[in-house]
């Protein structure tokens, strides 16, 4: 079972009062486990500004990318690819995090502070990795934060073609239980690539209305 950390000393305010046309809703605070969990529970997530020494940026997108568990699109080629990989959970969290943080990747954003923050969350049982392995080697994966029925995806990577998508299929399969309709995968922002996998965008207001009910759902056994 995940361990609840000390509560945050920071207050993120009322999400319903955020600027309606701006994804960036707060700047500052810290990345302590209690602060991160408080943010996710209010619909926010952190990212670095991109400038060393700047305070943390907190986002709550105006249009939120989400993947309903019954909406995953698995093409014929992806279904075939799934046969070539073994899915594991939380056996190589740090390696997945480092794969996502590889500075050679385009648009990399995971800095040392973010890395250490999510390692702490993983140690407490809140942050998890879903990994695609092939021939005994880590081929790709994803990581995120699981709170109740919410899986807040943070990043994914691959070293072998389709490995990150196979990890996403593995995540969805492990969340499909008798409460699957009440669970939600949050991917932060939608992209054309994610849309091909079934990700849709919903207004911030709709996401925030649904969030309390999603958080109240018992954690999936794989993350419990």
mmCIF file with all atom_site columns, C-alpha atoms in Angstrom:
data_model
loop_
_atom_site.group_PDB
_atom_site.id
_atom_site.type_symbol
_atom_site.label_atom_id
_atom_site.label_alt_id
_atom_site.label_comp_id
_atom_site.label_asym_id
_atom_site.label_entity_id
_atom_site.label_seq_id
_atom_site.pdbx_PDB_ins_code
_atom_site.Cartn_x
_atom_site.Cartn_y
_atom_site.Cartn_z
_atom_site.occupancy
_atom_site.B_iso_or_equiv
_atom_site.pdbx_formal_charge
_atom_site.auth_seq_id
_atom_site.auth_comp_id
_atom_site.auth_asym_id
_atom_site.auth_atom_id
_atom_site.pdbx_PDB_model_num
ATOM 1   C CA . UNK A 1 1   ? 0.000   0.000   0.000   1.00 0.00 ? 1   UNK A CA 1
ATOM 2   C CA . UNK A 1 2   ? 1.291   3.504   -0.748  1.00 0.00 ? 2   UNK A CA 1
ATOM 3   C CA . UNK A 1 3   ? 2.440   5.577   2.205   1.00 0.00 ? 3   UNK A CA 1
ATOM 4   C CA . UNK A 1 4   ? 0.796   8.980   2.679   1.00 0.00 ? 4   UNK A CA 1
ATOM 5   C CA . UNK A 1 5   ? 3.541   11.594  3.144   1.00 0.00 ? 5   UNK A CA 1
ATOM 6   C CA . UNK A 1 6   ? 3.444   14.694  5.309   1.00 0.00 ? 6   UNK A CA 1
ATOM 7   C CA . UNK A 1 7   ? 0.929   17.210  3.942   1.00 0.00 ? 7   UNK A CA 1
ATOM 8   C CA . UNK A 1 8   ? 2.137   20.051  1.777   1.00 0.00 ? 8   UNK A CA 1
ATOM 9   C CA . UNK A 1 9   ? 2.614   23.518  3.232   1.00 0.00 ? 9   UNK A CA 1
ATOM 10  C CA . UNK A 1 10  ? 1.488   24.983  -0.109  1.00 0.00 ? 10  UNK A CA 1
ATOM 11  C CA . UNK A 1 11  ? -2.032  25.848  -1.247  1.00 0.00 ? 11  UNK A CA 1
ATOM 12  C CA . UNK A 1 12  ? -2.817  25.632  -4.955  1.00 0.00 ? 12  UNK A CA 1
ATOM 13  C CA . UNK A 1 13  ? -6.081  27.515  -4.621  1.00 0.00 ? 13  UNK A CA 1
ATOM 14  C CA . UNK A 1 14  ? -9.389  26.785  -6.297  1.00 0.00 ? 14  UNK A CA 1
ATOM 15  C CA . UNK A 1 15  ? -8.848  25.205  -9.744  1.00 0.00 ? 15  UNK A CA 1
ATOM 16  C CA . UNK A 1 16  ? -12.194 26.602  -10.870 1.00 0.00 ? 16  UNK A CA 1
ATOM 17  C CA . UNK A 1 17  ? -10.750 30.104  -10.457 1.00 0.00 ? 17  UNK A CA 1
ATOM 18  C CA . UNK A 1 18  ? -7.728  29.565  -12.716 1.00 0.00 ? 18  UNK A CA 1
ATOM 19  C CA . UNK A 1 19  ? -7.260  31.707  -15.810 1.00 0.00 ? 19  UNK A CA 1
ATOM 20  C CA . UNK A 1 20  ? -9.586  30.183  -18.394 1.00 0.00 ? 20  UNK A CA 1
ATOM 21  C CA . UNK A 1 21  ? -7.227  30.491  -21.364 1.00 0.00 ? 21  UNK A CA 1
ATOM 22  C CA . UNK A 1 22  ? -3.883  29.573  -19.786 1.00 0.00 ? 22  UNK A CA 1
ATOM 23  C CA . UNK A 1 23  ? -2.519  26.071  -19.147 1.00 0.00 ? 23  UNK A CA 1
ATOM 24  C CA . UNK A 1 24  ? 0.047   27.493  -16.687 1.00 0.00 ? 24  UNK A CA 1
ATOM 25  C CA . UNK A 1 25  ? -1.762  28.078  -13.408 1.00 0.00 ? 25  UNK A CA 1
ATOM 26  C CA . UNK A 1 26  ? 0.954   28.409  -10.722 1.00 0.00 ? 26  UNK A CA 1
ATOM 27  C CA . UNK A 1 27  ? 4.681   28.998  -10.255 1.00 0.00 ? 27  UNK A CA 1
ATOM 28  C CA . UNK A 1 28  ? 6.762   28.040  -7.243  1.00 0.00 ? 28  UNK A CA 1
ATOM 29  C CA . UNK A 1 29  ? 6.101   25.684  -4.301  1.00 0.00 ? 29  UNK A CA 1
ATOM 30  C CA . UNK A 1 30  ? 8.326   22.590  -4.006  1.00 0.00 ? 30  UNK A CA 1
ATOM 31  C CA . UNK A 1 31  ? 8.471   19.001  -5.220  1.00 0.00 ? 31  UNK A CA 1
ATOM 32  C CA . UNK A 1 32  ? 8.045   17.254  -1.879  1.00 0.00 ? 32  UNK A CA 1
ATOM 33  C CA . UNK A 1 33  ? 5.863   14.117  -2.062  1.00 0.00 ? 33  UNK A CA 1
ATOM 34  C CA . UNK A 1 34  ? 2.993   15.775  -0.196  1.00 0.00 ? 34  UNK A CA 1
ATOM 35  C CA . UNK A 1 35  ? 3.056   18.730  -2.583  1.00 0.00 ? 35  UNK A CA 1
ATOM 36  C CA . UNK A 1 36  ? 3.041   16.521  -5.666  1.00 0.00 ? 36  UNK A CA 1
ATOM 37  C CA . UNK A 1 37  ? 0.122   14.450  -4.412  1.00 0.00 ? 37  UNK A CA 1
ATOM 38  C CA . UNK A 1 38  ? -1.822  17.569  -3.419  1.00 0.00 ? 38  UNK A CA 1
ATOM 39  C CA . UNK A 1 39  ? -1.278  18.938  -6.927  1.00 0.00 ? 39  UNK A CA 1
ATOM 40  C CA . UNK A 1 40  ? -2.449  15.784  -8.713  1.00 0.00 ? 40  UNK A CA 1
ATOM 41  C CA . UNK A 1 41  ? -5.503  15.624  -6.475  1.00 0.00 ? 41  UNK A CA 1
ATOM 42  C CA . UNK A 1 42  ? -6.413  19.140  -7.642  1.00 0.00 ? 42  UNK A CA 1
ATOM 43  C CA . UNK A 1 43  ? -5.725  18.481  -11.300 1.00 0.00 ? 43  UNK A CA 1
ATOM 44  C CA . UNK A 1 44  ? -2.227  19.989  -11.558 1.00 0.00 ? 44  UNK A CA 1
ATOM 45  C CA . UNK A 1 45  ? 1.149   18.575  -12.535 1.00 0.00 ? 45  UNK A CA 1
ATOM 46  C CA . UNK A 1 46  ? 4.677   20.077  -12.503 1.00 0.00 ? 46  UNK A CA 1
ATOM 47  C CA . UNK A 1 47  ? 7.210   20.784  -15.213 1.00 0.00 ? 47  UNK A CA 1
ATOM 48  C CA . UNK A 1 48  ? 10.490  22.711  -15.180 1.00 0.00 ? 48  UNK A CA 1
ATOM 49  C CA . UNK A 1 49  ? 10.472  26.128  -16.836 1.00 0.00 ? 49  UNK A CA 1
ATOM 50  C CA . UNK A 1 50  ? 13.457  25.165  -18.960 1.00 0.00 ? 50  UNK A CA 1
ATOM 51  C CA . UNK A 1 51  ? 15.729  27.739  -17.323 1.00 0.00 ? 51  UNK A CA 1
ATOM 52  C CA . UNK A 1 52  ? 18.034  26.445  -14.548 1.00 0.00 ? 52  UNK A CA 1
ATOM 53  C CA . UNK A 1 53  ? 17.268  28.050  -11.210 1.00 0.00 ? 53  UNK A CA 1
ATOM 54  C CA . UNK A 1 54  ? 13.719  29.023  -12.093 1.00 0.00 ? 54  UNK A CA 1
ATOM 55  C CA . UNK A 1 55  ? 10.889  27.880  -9.799  1.00 0.00 ? 55  UNK A CA 1
ATOM 56  C CA . UNK A 1 56  ? 8.687   24.970  -10.815 1.00 0.00 ? 56  UNK A CA 1
ATOM 57  C CA . UNK A 1 57  ? 5.808   25.574  -13.234 1.00 0.00 ? 57  UNK A CA 1
ATOM 58  C CA . UNK A 1 58  ? 2.419   23.947  -12.529 1.00 0.00 ? 58  UNK A CA 1
ATOM 59  C CA . UNK A 1 59  ? -0.035  23.178  -15.286 1.00 0.00 ? 59  UNK A CA 1
ATOM 60  C CA . UNK A 1 60  ? -3.731  22.373  -15.512 1.00 0.00 ? 60  UNK A CA 1
ATOM 61  C CA . UNK A 1 61  ? -4.397  22.296  -19.268 1.00 0.00 ? 61  UNK A CA 1
ATOM 62  C CA . UNK A 1 62  ? -7.424  24.082  -20.665 1.00 0.00 ? 62  UNK A CA 1
ATOM 63  C CA . UNK A 1 63  ? -7.902  21.019  -22.881 1.00 0.00 ? 63  UNK A CA 1
ATOM 64  C CA . UNK A 1 64  ? -6.884  17.873  -21.031 1.00 0.00 ? 64  UNK A CA 1
ATOM 65  C CA . UNK A 1 65  ? -5.653  14.767  -22.821 1.00 0.00 ? 65  UNK A CA 1
ATOM 66  C CA . UNK A 1 66  ? -7.206  11.607  -21.391 1.00 0.00 ? 66  UNK A CA 1
ATOM 67  C CA . UNK A 1 67  ? -7.449  7.987   -22.431 1.00 0.00 ? 67  UNK A CA 1
ATOM 68  C CA . UNK A 1 68  ? -10.697 6.231   -21.446 1.00 0.00 ? 68  UNK A CA 1
ATOM 69  C CA . UNK A 1 69  ? -9.933  2.579   -20.776 1.00 0.00 ? 69  UNK A CA 1
ATOM 70  C CA . UNK A 1 70  ? -12.554 1.496   -23.293 1.00 0.00 ? 70  UNK A CA 1
ATOM 71  C CA . UNK A 1 71  ? -11.159 3.893   -25.887 1.00 0.00 ? 71  UNK A CA 1
ATOM 72  C CA . UNK A 1 72  ? -7.698  2.427   -26.502 1.00 0.00 ? 72  UNK A CA 1
ATOM 73  C CA . UNK A 1 73  ? -7.132  1.845   -30.221 1.00 0.00 ? 73  UNK A CA 1
ATOM 74  C CA . UNK A 1 74  ? -4.932  -1.170  -30.917 1.00 0.00 ? 74  UNK A CA 1
ATOM 75  C CA . UNK A 1 75  ? -4.059  -1.549  -34.574 1.00 0.00 ? 75  UNK A CA 1
ATOM 76  C CA . UNK A 1 76  ? -3.385  -4.928  -36.121 1.00 0.00 ? 76  UNK A CA 1
ATOM 77  C CA . UNK A 1 77  ? 0.340   -4.181  -36.285 1.00 0.00 ? 77  UNK A CA 1
ATOM 78  C CA . UNK A 1 78  ? 0.425   -3.088  -32.642 1.00 0.00 ? 78  UNK A CA 1
ATOM 79  C CA . UNK A 1 79  ? -1.440  -6.216  -31.606 1.00 0.00 ? 79  UNK A CA 1
ATOM 80  C CA . UNK A 1 80  ? 1.206   -8.281  -33.375 1.00 0.00 ? 80  UNK A CA 1
ATOM 81  C CA . UNK A 1 81  ? 3.973   -6.271  -31.710 1.00 0.00 ? 81  UNK A CA 1
ATOM 82  C CA . UNK A 1 82  ? 2.516   -7.014  -28.265 1.00 0.00 ? 82  UNK A CA 1
ATOM 83  C CA . UNK A 1 83  ? 3.395   -10.676 -28.760 1.00 0.00 ? 83  UNK A CA 1
ATOM 84  C CA . UNK A 1 84  ? 7.095   -9.818  -28.945 1.00 0.00 ? 84  UNK A CA 1
ATOM 85  C CA . UNK A 1 85  ? 7.355   -8.188  -25.510 1.00 0.00 ? 85  UNK A CA 1
ATOM 86  C CA . UNK A 1 86  ? 6.963   -9.096  -21.859 1.00 0.00 ? 86  UNK A CA 1
ATOM 87  C CA . UNK A 1 87  ? 5.183   -6.521  -19.683 1.00 0.00 ? 87  UNK A CA 1
ATOM 88  C CA . UNK A 1 88  ? 6.474   -5.939  -16.161 1.00 0.00 ? 88  UNK A CA 1
ATOM 89  C CA . UNK A 1 89  ? 5.435   -3.395  -13.524 1.00 0.00 ? 89  UNK A CA 1
ATOM 90  C CA . UNK A 1 90  ? 7.831   -1.593  -11.184 1.00 0.00 ? 90  UNK A CA 1
ATOM 91  C CA . UNK A 1 91  ? 10.815  -3.849  -11.806 1.00 0.00 ? 91  UNK A CA 1
ATOM 92  C CA . UNK A 1 92  ? 12.957  -1.073  -13.324 1.00 0.00 ? 92  UNK A CA 1
ATOM 93  C CA . UNK A 1 93  ? 11.388  2.239   -12.328 1.00 0.00 ? 93  UNK A CA 1
ATOM 94  C CA . UNK A 1 94  ? 14.655  4.153   -12.195 1.00 0.00 ? 94  UNK A CA 1
ATOM 95  C CA . UNK A 1 95  ? 15.741  2.799   -15.575 1.00 0.00 ? 95  UNK A CA 1
ATOM 96  C CA . UNK A 1 96  ? 12.421  3.840   -17.138 1.00 0.00 ? 96  UNK A CA 1
ATOM 97  C CA . UNK A 1 97  ? 12.713  7.285   -15.580 1.00 0.00 ? 97  UNK A CA 1
ATOM 98  C CA . UNK A 1 98  ? 16.240  7.643   -16.962 1.00 0.00 ? 98  UNK A CA 1
ATOM 99  C CA . UNK A 1 99  ? 15.097  6.451   -20.374 1.00 0.00 ? 99  UNK A CA 1
ATOM 100 C CA . UNK A 1 100 ? 12.442  9.155   -20.396 1.00 0.00 ? 100 UNK A CA 1
ATOM 101 C CA . UNK A 1 101 ? 14.974  11.726  -19.173 1.00 0.00 ? 101 UNK A CA 1
ATOM 102 C CA . UNK A 1 102 ? 17.635  10.894  -21.787 1.00 0.00 ? 102 UNK A CA 1
ATOM 103 C CA . UNK A 1 103 ? 19.017  14.305  -22.830 1.00 0.00 ? 103 UNK A CA 1
ATOM 104 C CA . UNK A 1 104 ? 19.449  13.061  -26.398 1.00 0.00 ? 104 UNK A CA 1
ATOM 105 C CA . UNK A 1 105 ? 15.682  12.906  -26.798 1.00 0.00 ? 105 UNK A CA 1
ATOM 106 C CA . UNK A 1 106 ? 13.998  15.805  -28.548 1.00 0.00 ? 106 UNK A CA 1
ATOM 107 C CA . UNK A 1 107 ? 12.040  18.082  -26.210 1.00 0.00 ? 107 UNK A CA 1
ATOM 108 C CA . UNK A 1 108 ? 13.416  16.385  -23.104 1.00 0.00 ? 108 UNK A CA 1
ATOM 109 C CA . UNK A 1 109 ? 12.202  18.102  -19.955 1.00 0.00 ? 109 UNK A CA 1
ATOM 110 C CA . UNK A 1 110 ? 13.008  15.829  -17.005 1.00 0.00 ? 110 UNK A CA 1
ATOM 111 C CA . UNK A 1 111 ? 15.772  17.460  -14.974 1.00 0.00 ? 111 UNK A CA 1
ATOM 112 C CA . UNK A 1 112 ? 17.577  16.192  -11.872 1.00 0.00 ? 112 UNK A CA 1
ATOM 113 C CA . UNK A 1 113 ? 15.074  17.804  -9.504  1.00 0.00 ? 113 UNK A CA 1
ATOM 114 C CA . UNK A 1 114 ? 12.115  16.163  -11.233 1.00 0.00 ? 114 UNK A CA 1
ATOM 115 C CA . UNK A 1 115 ? 13.968  12.850  -11.328 1.00 0.00 ? 115 UNK A CA 1
ATOM 116 C CA . UNK A 1 116 ? 14.646  12.858  -7.600  1.00 0.00 ? 116 UNK A CA 1
ATOM 117 C CA . UNK A 1 117 ? 11.072  13.913  -6.808  1.00 0.00 ? 117 UNK A CA 1
ATOM 118 C CA . UNK A 1 118 ? 9.542   10.971  -8.659  1.00 0.00 ? 118 UNK A CA 1
ATOM 119 C CA . UNK A 1 119 ? 12.033  8.524   -7.227  1.00 0.00 ? 119 UNK A CA 1
ATOM 120 C CA . UNK A 1 120 ? 10.796  9.612   -3.785  1.00 0.00 ? 120 UNK A CA 1
ATOM 121 C CA . UNK A 1 121 ? 7.185   9.142   -4.894  1.00 0.00 ? 121 UNK A CA 1
ATOM 122 C CA . UNK A 1 122 ? 8.057   5.678   -6.177  1.00 0.00 ? 122 UNK A CA 1
ATOM 123 C CA . UNK A 1 123 ? 9.701   4.742   -2.880  1.00 0.00 ? 123 UNK A CA 1
ATOM 124 C CA . UNK A 1 124 ? 6.436   5.718   -1.141  1.00 0.00 ? 124 UNK A CA 1
ATOM 125 C CA . UNK A 1 125 ? 4.375   3.587   -3.537  1.00 0.00 ? 125 UNK A CA 1
ATOM 126 C CA . UNK A 1 126 ? 2.713   6.325   -5.620  1.00 0.00 ? 126 UNK A CA 1
ATOM 127 C CA . UNK A 1 127 ? 4.811   6.479   -8.795  1.00 0.00 ? 127 UNK A CA 1
ATOM 128 C CA . UNK A 1 128 ? 4.972   3.403   -11.010 1.00 0.00 ? 128 UNK A CA 1
ATOM 129 C CA . UNK A 1 129 ? 6.565   2.128   -14.187 1.00 0.00 ? 129 UNK A CA 1
ATOM 130 C CA . UNK A 1 130 ? 5.082   -0.155  -16.818 1.00 0.00 ? 130 UNK A CA 1
ATOM 131 C CA . UNK A 1 131 ? 7.880   -1.766  -18.790 1.00 0.00 ? 131 UNK A CA 1
ATOM 132 C CA . UNK A 1 132 ? 8.177   -3.587  -22.115 1.00 0.00 ? 132 UNK A CA 1
ATOM 133 C CA . UNK A 1 133 ? 10.976  -6.144  -22.082 1.00 0.00 ? 133 UNK A CA 1
ATOM 134 C CA . UNK A 1 134 ? 12.358  -8.149  -25.001 1.00 0.00 ? 134 UNK A CA 1
ATOM 135 C CA . UNK A 1 135 ? 15.055  -10.799 -24.845 1.00 0.00 ? 135 UNK A CA 1
ATOM 136 C CA . UNK A 1 136 ? 15.756  -9.879  -21.228 1.00 0.00 ? 136 UNK A CA 1
ATOM 137 C CA . UNK A 1 137 ? 16.372  -6.207  -21.989 1.00 0.00 ? 137 UNK A CA 1
ATOM 138 C CA . UNK A 1 138 ? 14.299  -3.139  -21.224 1.00 0.00 ? 138 UNK A CA 1
ATOM 139 C CA . UNK A 1 139 ? 12.966  -2.023  -24.612 1.00 0.00 ? 139 UNK A CA 1
ATOM 140 C CA . UNK A 1 140 ? 10.711  0.819   -23.501 1.00 0.00 ? 140 UNK A CA 1
ATOM 141 C CA . UNK A 1 141 ? 8.131   1.873   -20.978 1.00 0.00 ? 141 UNK A CA 1
ATOM 142 C CA . UNK A 1 142 ? 6.233   4.614   -19.251 1.00 0.00 ? 142 UNK A CA 1
ATOM 143 C CA . UNK A 1 143 ? 5.865   6.010   -15.768 1.00 0.00 ? 143 UNK A CA 1
ATOM 144 C CA . UNK A 1 144 ? 3.247   7.960   -13.887 1.00 0.00 ? 144 UNK A CA 1
ATOM 145 C CA . UNK A 1 145 ? 1.433   8.498   -10.616 1.00 0.00 ? 145 UNK A CA 1
ATOM 146 C CA . UNK A 1 146 ? -1.450  6.281   -9.473  1.00 0.00 ? 146 UNK A CA 1
ATOM 147 C CA . UNK A 1 147 ? -3.954  7.740   -7.020  1.00 0.00 ? 147 UNK A CA 1
ATOM 148 C CA . UNK A 1 148 ? -7.173  5.783   -6.617  1.00 0.00 ? 148 UNK A CA 1
ATOM 149 C CA . UNK A 1 149 ? -8.620  5.305   -10.091 1.00 0.00 ? 149 UNK A CA 1
ATOM 150 C CA . UNK A 1 150 ? -6.332  7.906   -11.675 1.00 0.00 ? 150 UNK A CA 1
ATOM 151 C CA . UNK A 1 151 ? -3.149  7.053   -13.515 1.00 0.00 ? 151 UNK A CA 1
ATOM 152 C CA . UNK A 1 152 ? -1.426  10.338  -14.308 1.00 0.00 ? 152 UNK A CA 1
ATOM 153 C CA . UNK A 1 153 ? 1.007   9.488   -17.071 1.00 0.00 ? 153 UNK A CA 1
ATOM 154 C CA . UNK A 1 154 ? 4.200   11.524  -17.056 1.00 0.00 ? 154 UNK A CA 1
ATOM 155 C CA . UNK A 1 155 ? 6.414   10.255  -19.861 1.00 0.00 ? 155 UNK A CA 1
ATOM 156 C CA . UNK A 1 156 ? 7.235   7.277   -22.058 1.00 0.00 ? 156 UNK A CA 1
ATOM 157 C CA . UNK A 1 157 ? 10.217  6.134   -24.106 1.00 0.00 ? 157 UNK A CA 1
ATOM 158 C CA . UNK A 1 158 ? 11.323  3.347   -26.406 1.00 0.00 ? 158 UNK A CA 1
ATOM 159 C CA . UNK A 1 159 ? 14.570  1.782   -27.523 1.00 0.00 ? 159 UNK A CA 1
ATOM 160 C CA . UNK A 1 160 ? 12.810  -0.724  -29.767 1.00 0.00 ? 160 UNK A CA 1
ATOM 161 C CA . UNK A 1 161 ? 10.047  0.201   -32.180 1.00 0.00 ? 161 UNK A CA 1
ATOM 162 C CA . UNK A 1 162 ? 6.540   0.097   -30.655 1.00 0.00 ? 162 UNK A CA 1
ATOM 163 C CA . UNK A 1 163 ? 7.836   -0.728  -27.161 1.00 0.00 ? 163 UNK A CA 1
ATOM 164 C CA . UNK A 1 164 ? 6.308   2.365   -25.516 1.00 0.00 ? 164 UNK A CA 1
ATOM 165 C CA . UNK A 1 165 ? 2.952   1.719   -27.193 1.00 0.00 ? 165 UNK A CA 1
ATOM 166 C CA . UNK A 1 166 ? 3.071   -1.902  -26.033 1.00 0.00 ? 166 UNK A CA 1
ATOM 167 C CA . UNK A 1 167 ? 3.675   -0.626  -22.486 1.00 0.00 ? 167 UNK A CA 1
ATOM 168 C CA . UNK A 1 168 ? 0.568   1.555   -22.806 1.00 0.00 ? 168 UNK A CA 1
ATOM 169 C CA . UNK A 1 169 ? -1.458  -1.458  -23.912 1.00 0.00 ? 169 UNK A CA 1
ATOM 170 C CA . UNK A 1 170 ? -0.082  -3.311  -20.894 1.00 0.00 ? 170 UNK A CA 1
ATOM 171 C CA . UNK A 1 171 ? -1.128  -0.493  -18.580 1.00 0.00 ? 171 UNK A CA 1
ATOM 172 C CA . UNK A 1 172 ? -4.674  -0.449  -19.922 1.00 0.00 ? 172 UNK A CA 1
ATOM 173 C CA . UNK A 1 173 ? -4.980  -4.221  -19.632 1.00 0.00 ? 173 UNK A CA 1
ATOM 174 C CA . UNK A 1 174 ? -3.933  -4.063  -15.977 1.00 0.00 ? 174 UNK A CA 1
ATOM 175 C CA . UNK A 1 175 ? -6.495  -1.372  -15.174 1.00 0.00 ? 175 UNK A CA 1
ATOM 176 C CA . UNK A 1 176 ? -9.402  -3.222  -16.764 1.00 0.00 ? 176 UNK A CA 1
ATOM 177 C CA . UNK A 1 177 ? -11.342 -4.659  -13.850 1.00 0.00 ? 177 UNK A CA 1
ATOM 178 C CA . UNK A 1 178 ? -14.907 -4.284  -12.571 1.00 0.00 ? 178 UNK A CA 1
ATOM 179 C CA . UNK A 1 179 ? -14.213 -0.572  -11.918 1.00 0.00 ? 179 UNK A CA 1
ATOM 180 C CA . UNK A 1 180 ? -12.600 0.115   -15.288 1.00 0.00 ? 180 UNK A CA 1
ATOM 181 C CA . UNK A 1 181 ? -15.391 2.467   -16.355 1.00 0.00 ? 181 UNK A CA 1
ATOM 182 C CA . UNK A 1 182 ? -14.596 4.674   -13.353 1.00 0.00 ? 182 UNK A CA 1
ATOM 183 C CA . UNK A 1 183 ? -10.830 4.774   -13.943 1.00 0.00 ? 183 UNK A CA 1
ATOM 184 C CA . UNK A 1 184 ? -8.974  7.279   -16.098 1.00 0.00 ? 184 UNK A CA 1
ATOM 185 C CA . UNK A 1 185 ? -5.543  7.623   -17.688 1.00 0.00 ? 185 UNK A CA 1
ATOM 186 C CA . UNK A 1 186 ? -4.435  11.263  -17.826 1.00 0.00 ? 186 UNK A CA 1
ATOM 187 C CA . UNK A 1 187 ? -1.832  12.071  -20.499 1.00 0.00 ? 187 UNK A CA 1
ATOM 188 C CA . UNK A 1 188 ? -1.774  15.830  -19.818 1.00 0.00 ? 188 UNK A CA 1
ATOM 189 C CA . UNK A 1 189 ? -1.955  17.100  -23.407 1.00 0.00 ? 189 UNK A CA 1
ATOM 190 C CA . UNK A 1 190 ? -3.293  15.408  -26.498 1.00 0.00 ? 190 UNK A CA 1
ATOM 191 C CA . UNK A 1 191 ? -1.130  15.058  -29.610 1.00 0.00 ? 191 UNK A CA 1
ATOM 192 C CA . UNK A 1 192 ? -1.885  13.712  -33.108 1.00 0.00 ? 192 UNK A CA 1
ATOM 193 C CA . UNK A 1 193 ? 0.191   10.623  -32.267 1.00 0.00 ? 193 UNK A CA 1
ATOM 194 C CA . UNK A 1 194 ? -1.695  9.961   -29.028 1.00 0.00 ? 194 UNK A CA 1
ATOM 195 C CA . UNK A 1 195 ? -4.995  10.514  -30.831 1.00 0.00 ? 195 UNK A CA 1
ATOM 196 C CA . UNK A 1 196 ? -4.232  7.470   -33.000 1.00 0.00 ? 196 UNK A CA 1
ATOM 197 C CA . UNK A 1 197 ? -4.167  5.428   -29.769 1.00 0.00 ? 197 UNK A CA 1
ATOM 198 C CA . UNK A 1 198 ? -7.533  6.722   -28.594 1.00 0.00 ? 198 UNK A CA 1
ATOM 199 C CA . UNK A 1 199 ? -6.558  9.765   -26.527 1.00 0.00 ? 199 UNK A CA 1
ATOM 200 C CA . UNK A 1 200 ? -9.209  12.500  -26.550 1.00 0.00 ? 200 UNK A CA 1
ATOM 201 C CA . UNK A 1 201 ? -9.245  16.025  -25.177 1.00 0.00 ? 201 UNK A CA 1
ATOM 202 C CA . UNK A 1 202 ? -11.839 17.223  -22.673 1.00 0.00 ? 202 UNK A CA 1
ATOM 203 C CA . UNK A 1 203 ? -12.301 20.713  -21.215 1.00 0.00 ? 203 UNK A CA 1
ATOM 204 C CA . UNK A 1 204 ? -10.560 21.510  -17.952 1.00 0.00 ? 204 UNK A CA 1
ATOM 205 C CA . UNK A 1 205 ? -13.940 21.979  -16.276 1.00 0.00 ? 205 UNK A CA 1
ATOM 206 C CA . UNK A 1 206 ? -15.060 18.484  -17.276 1.00 0.00 ? 206 UNK A CA 1
ATOM 207 C CA . UNK A 1 207 ? -11.798 16.961  -16.049 1.00 0.00 ? 207 UNK A CA 1
ATOM 208 C CA . UNK A 1 208 ? -12.050 18.729  -12.687 1.00 0.00 ? 208 UNK A CA 1
ATOM 209 C CA . UNK A 1 209 ? -15.680 17.661  -12.236 1.00 0.00 ? 209 UNK A CA 1
ATOM 210 C CA . UNK A 1 210 ? -14.803 14.037  -12.853 1.00 0.00 ? 210 UNK A CA 1
ATOM 211 C CA . UNK A 1 211 ? -11.569 13.971  -10.849 1.00 0.00 ? 211 UNK A CA 1
ATOM 212 C CA . UNK A 1 212 ? -12.985 13.536  -7.302  1.00 0.00 ? 212 UNK A CA 1
ATOM 213 C CA . UNK A 1 213 ? -14.969 10.467  -8.336  1.00 0.00 ? 213 UNK A CA 1
ATOM 214 C CA . UNK A 1 214 ? -11.950 8.972   -10.095 1.00 0.00 ? 214 UNK A CA 1
ATOM 215 C CA . UNK A 1 215 ? -9.740  9.520   -7.039  1.00 0.00 ? 215 UNK A CA 1
ATOM 216 C CA . UNK A 1 216 ? -12.334 7.777   -4.839  1.00 0.00 ? 216 UNK A CA 1
ATOM 217 C CA . UNK A 1 217 ? -12.090 4.530   -6.824  1.00 0.00 ? 217 UNK A CA 1
ATOM 218 C CA . UNK A 1 218 ? -9.952  1.874   -5.115  1.00 0.00 ? 218 UNK A CA 1
ATOM 219 C CA . UNK A 1 219 ? -6.486  1.502   -6.617  1.00 0.00 ? 219 UNK A CA 1
ATOM 220 C CA . UNK A 1 220 ? -6.055  -1.227  -9.173  1.00 0.00 ? 220 UNK A CA 1
ATOM 221 C CA . UNK A 1 221 ? -4.521  -4.365  -7.611  1.00 0.00 ? 221 UNK A CA 1
ATOM 222 C CA . UNK A 1 222 ? -1.357  -3.941  -9.680  1.00 0.00 ? 222 UNK A CA 1
ATOM 223 C CA . UNK A 1 223 ? -0.732  -0.600  -7.913  1.00 0.00 ? 223 UNK A CA 1
ATOM 224 C CA . UNK A 1 224 ? -2.319  -1.363  -4.539  1.00 0.00 ? 224 UNK A CA 1
#
